[in-house]
Amino acid sequence: MASKRTADGGRAQIIEAARCLFAGNGFHQTNMAELAARASVSVGQIYRLYAHKTDIIAAIIQIDADQRLAELQVISDAALSKAMPIRDAFEELARTVLNQGGEALTFQILAEGHRDANVAAVIARLCERYRELLRGMALLANDSLEGDRLACAGEILLSCLFGLGNRELSRPDLSVDDTARLAADFFLAALR
Amino acid sequence: MASKRTADGGRAQIIEAARCLFAGNGFHQTNMAELAARASVSVGQIYRLYAHKTDIIAAIIQIDADQRLAELQVISDAALSKAMPIRDAFEELARTVLNQGGEALTFQILAEGHRDANVAAVIARLCERYRELLRGMALLANDSLEGDRLACAGEILLSCLFGLGNRELSRPDLSVDDTARLAADFFLAALR
């Protein structure tokens, strides 16, 4: 396939193609030639941008997390500025992760995190940013939280949101809206 | 390698070998010849027991979940019979999942669940058993829960425990004991 050059050197096309192929066929079953064909760039160009296939995984994690964290930051800022009650902010937070999709790719990425130290480090750094944001929201719900109790609130909120965001395979009966609404009540009761 | 026959036709050896190879190298990168060598059985014997490689994944999920559910059932029974206070039961529940290990294999399995309908169906059935057990424990904490609120309590407990059981890559600062203790407080406060 003829290669197309764009301002970003084909980065966006490569990432988009990698998302589809990794999610559908798996990370290890996808080779650079397939990826190049799907992205309409040359194999050489992929290697110039991403020395290893795991660098593409790391880039996908970073892009998705930056976008997700930006969405959650908007909700958190609205709560911090009192523009949104903290209960509604938790509901919105839960709804955002429940609607996120992309579970198939997430599990591919997490499986790879266990094999590649760089991918694991990217995941660990991002989790720390999530925890910080969630600790801030926990403090809005209860400003007397501190020390281990505050750390644990962040930890449990992170675990719960991770679980809620990856429940496609568990075939839940409850709708996204019901779950988000009741999750917010649950979080608030737990934190106060 | 010479094949060894055991009373179960080599099932236990095959499952044990598959766990190591799937977790370390990935499901798709493991072929039947490698698996046979590692398990000290013939390739033909593997196919007689498991027609498809995904049947081995399904068997691993079933074995692990039956064992995990049996452990959780002991905790739940102790709480139901009032031999253990519900708060302690939640702490024990959290400690059990926090200590479970095997995250690398879990993500391999979940990634495969998105490609194989039989694996997905096994996961969905097991999640329903987990939900039922967790709804029972939620009722012990608060017997006025019913309908959507009860369903959601089970859903959120399941999400949270799934997240807590798979947080190795997130590099948490808190110890297992602190997290289990504080998670129990968190669950109880949320449910009451």
Short mmCIF file of C-alpha atoms in Angstrom, two decimals, chain A residues 22-29 103-115 117 120-121 123-124 127-128 131 135 148-149 151-153 155-174 178-187 189-192, chain B residues 22-29 103-115 117 120-121 123-124 127-128 131 135 148-149 151-153 155-174 178-187 189-192:
data_model
loop_
_atom_site.label_atom_id
_atom_site.label_comp_id
_atom_site.label_asym_id
_atom_site.label_seq_id
_atom_site.Cartn_x
_atom_site.Cartn_y
_atom_site.Cartn_z
CA PHE A 22 -4.40 -5.12 18.98
CA ALA A 23 -7.99 -5.26 20.25
CA GLY A 24 -9.21 -7.60 17.52
CA ASN A 25 -6.24 -9.91 16.95
CA GLY A 26 -4.08 -9.35 20.01
CA PHE A 27 -0.83 -7.49 20.50
CA HIS A 28 1.55 -10.35 19.70
CA GLN A 29 -0.39 -11.62 16.70
CA GLU A 103 -12.39 -3.15 27.42
CA ALA A 104 -10.86 -5.60 24.93
CA LEU A 105 -7.90 -3.29 24.34
CA THR A 106 -7.54 -2.51 28.05
CA PHE A 107 -7.01 -6.18 28.88
CA GLN A 108 -4.49 -6.56 26.05
CA ILE A 109 -2.61 -3.59 27.46
CA LEU A 110 -2.72 -4.83 31.05
CA ALA A 111 -1.53 -8.29 29.99
CA GLU A 112 1.39 -6.61 28.21
CA GLY A 113 2.10 -4.53 31.31
CA HIS A 114 3.10 -7.76 33.00
CA ARG A 115 5.72 -8.49 30.38
CA ALA A 117 8.73 -2.88 32.40
CA ALA A 120 4.21 -1.20 33.66
CA ALA A 121 5.90 2.09 34.61
CA ILE A 123 0.53 2.38 34.03
CA ALA A 124 1.90 2.97 37.56
CA CYS A 127 -2.60 5.30 38.46
CA GLU A 128 -0.89 7.78 40.75
CA ARG A 131 -5.38 8.44 42.87
CA ARG A 135 -8.25 11.79 46.91
CA ASP A 148 -4.20 6.20 55.73
CA ARG A 149 -7.95 6.77 55.62
CA ALA A 151 -5.04 7.16 50.97
CA CYS A 152 -7.36 4.19 51.26
CA ALA A 153 -10.38 6.17 50.06
CA GLU A 155 -7.32 3.43 46.51
CA ILE A 156 -10.81 2.01 46.87
CA LEU A 157 -12.40 4.59 44.58
CA LEU A 158 -9.73 3.76 41.98
CA SER A 159 -10.38 0.01 42.32
CA CYS A 160 -14.12 0.45 42.12
CA LEU A 161 -14.00 2.74 39.08
CA PHE A 162 -11.56 0.38 37.35
CA GLY A 163 -13.97 -2.49 38.01
CA LEU A 164 -17.01 -0.51 36.86
CA GLY A 165 -15.20 0.52 33.71
CA ASN A 166 -14.39 -3.09 32.81
CA ARG A 167 -17.57 -5.01 33.47
CA GLU A 168 -18.66 -5.68 29.90
CA LEU A 169 -17.83 -9.38 30.13
CA SER A 170 -19.66 -9.77 33.43
CA ARG A 171 -22.99 -9.04 31.67
CA PRO A 172 -24.53 -6.76 34.28
CA ASP A 173 -28.31 -6.46 34.48
CA LEU A 174 -28.34 -2.88 35.70
CA ASP A 178 -28.92 3.23 37.54
CA THR A 179 -25.43 2.02 38.35
CA ALA A 180 -23.94 5.54 38.19
CA ARG A 181 -26.70 6.97 40.39
CA LEU A 182 -26.46 4.25 43.00
CA ALA A 183 -22.64 4.16 42.88
CA ALA A 184 -22.61 7.88 43.76
CA ASP A 185 -24.85 7.23 46.80
CA PHE A 186 -22.60 4.33 47.78
CA PHE A 187 -19.37 6.38 47.52
CA ALA A 189 -22.15 7.15 52.24
CA ALA A 190 -18.81 5.34 52.48
CA LEU A 191 -16.76 8.54 52.63
CA ARG A 192 -18.85 10.40 55.20
CA PHE B 22 -0.14 -18.43 29.04
CA ALA B 23 0.87 -16.03 31.82
CA GLY B 24 4.49 -15.78 30.76
CA ASN B 25 4.32 -15.89 26.97
CA GLY B 26 0.68 -15.17 26.22
CA PHE B 27 -2.17 -17.38 25.11
CA HIS B 28 -1.65 -17.06 21.36
CA GLN B 29 2.13 -17.39 21.49
CA GLU B 103 -3.02 -10.92 37.69
CA ALA B 104 -0.96 -11.59 34.55
CA LEU B 105 -3.03 -14.67 33.73
CA THR B 106 -6.30 -12.91 34.60
CA PHE B 107 -5.70 -10.25 31.96
CA GLN B 108 -4.75 -12.88 29.37
CA ILE B 109 -8.02 -14.63 30.13
CA LEU B 110 -10.10 -11.47 30.01
CA ALA B 111 -8.52 -10.42 26.72
CA GLU B 112 -9.44 -13.85 25.33
CA GLY B 113 -12.97 -13.48 26.67
CA HIS B 114 -13.44 -10.72 24.13
CA ARG B 115 -12.56 -13.05 21.27
CA ALA B 117 -17.96 -16.56 23.02
CA ALA B 120 -17.19 -14.95 27.66
CA ALA B 121 -20.16 -17.14 28.69
CA ILE B 123 -17.02 -15.49 32.77
CA ALA B 124 -20.59 -14.15 32.76
CA CYS B 127 -19.84 -13.20 37.75
CA GLU B 128 -23.48 -13.99 38.47
CA ARG B 131 -22.94 -11.19 42.59
CA ARG B 135 -25.81 -9.54 47.57
CA ASP B 148 -32.19 -1.91 42.42
CA ARG B 149 -30.35 -0.82 45.55
CA ALA B 151 -28.60 -5.28 42.87
CA CYS B 152 -26.37 -2.23 42.72
CA ALA B 153 -24.71 -3.03 46.04
CA GLU B 155 -22.56 -4.82 41.40
CA ILE B 156 -20.39 -2.24 43.13
CA LEU B 157 -18.91 -4.73 45.59
CA LEU B 158 -18.05 -6.99 42.65
CA SER B 159 -16.42 -4.09 40.75
CA CYS B 160 -14.48 -2.98 43.78
CA LEU B 161 -13.23 -6.45 44.66
CA PHE B 162 -12.25 -7.06 41.03
CA GLY B 163 -10.29 -3.80 41.08
CA LEU B 164 -8.65 -4.57 44.42
CA GLY B 165 -7.68 -8.02 43.20
CA ASN B 166 -5.97 -6.62 40.12
CA ARG B 167 -3.99 -3.65 41.35
CA GLU B 168 -0.49 -5.09 41.12
CA LEU B 169 0.43 -2.91 38.15
CA SER B 170 -0.91 0.22 39.80
CA ARG B 171 1.88 -0.02 42.45
CA PRO B 172 -0.18 0.87 45.49
CA ASP B 173 1.55 2.38 48.56
CA LEU B 174 -0.84 0.88 51.10
CA ASP B 178 -4.41 -1.61 55.80
CA THR B 179 -6.36 -1.75 52.56
CA ALA B 180 -8.47 -4.72 53.71
CA ARG B 181 -9.24 -3.08 57.05
CA LEU B 182 -10.19 0.25 55.56
CA ALA B 183 -12.08 -1.34 52.66
CA ALA B 184 -14.28 -3.16 55.19
CA ASP B 185 -15.09 0.14 56.94
CA PHE B 186 -15.80 1.69 53.56
CA PHE B 187 -18.15 -1.11 52.44
CA ALA B 189 -20.51 2.59 55.81
CA ALA B 190 -21.71 2.53 52.19
CA LEU B 191 -24.22 -0.25 52.77
CA ARG B 192 -25.78 1.08 55.95
#
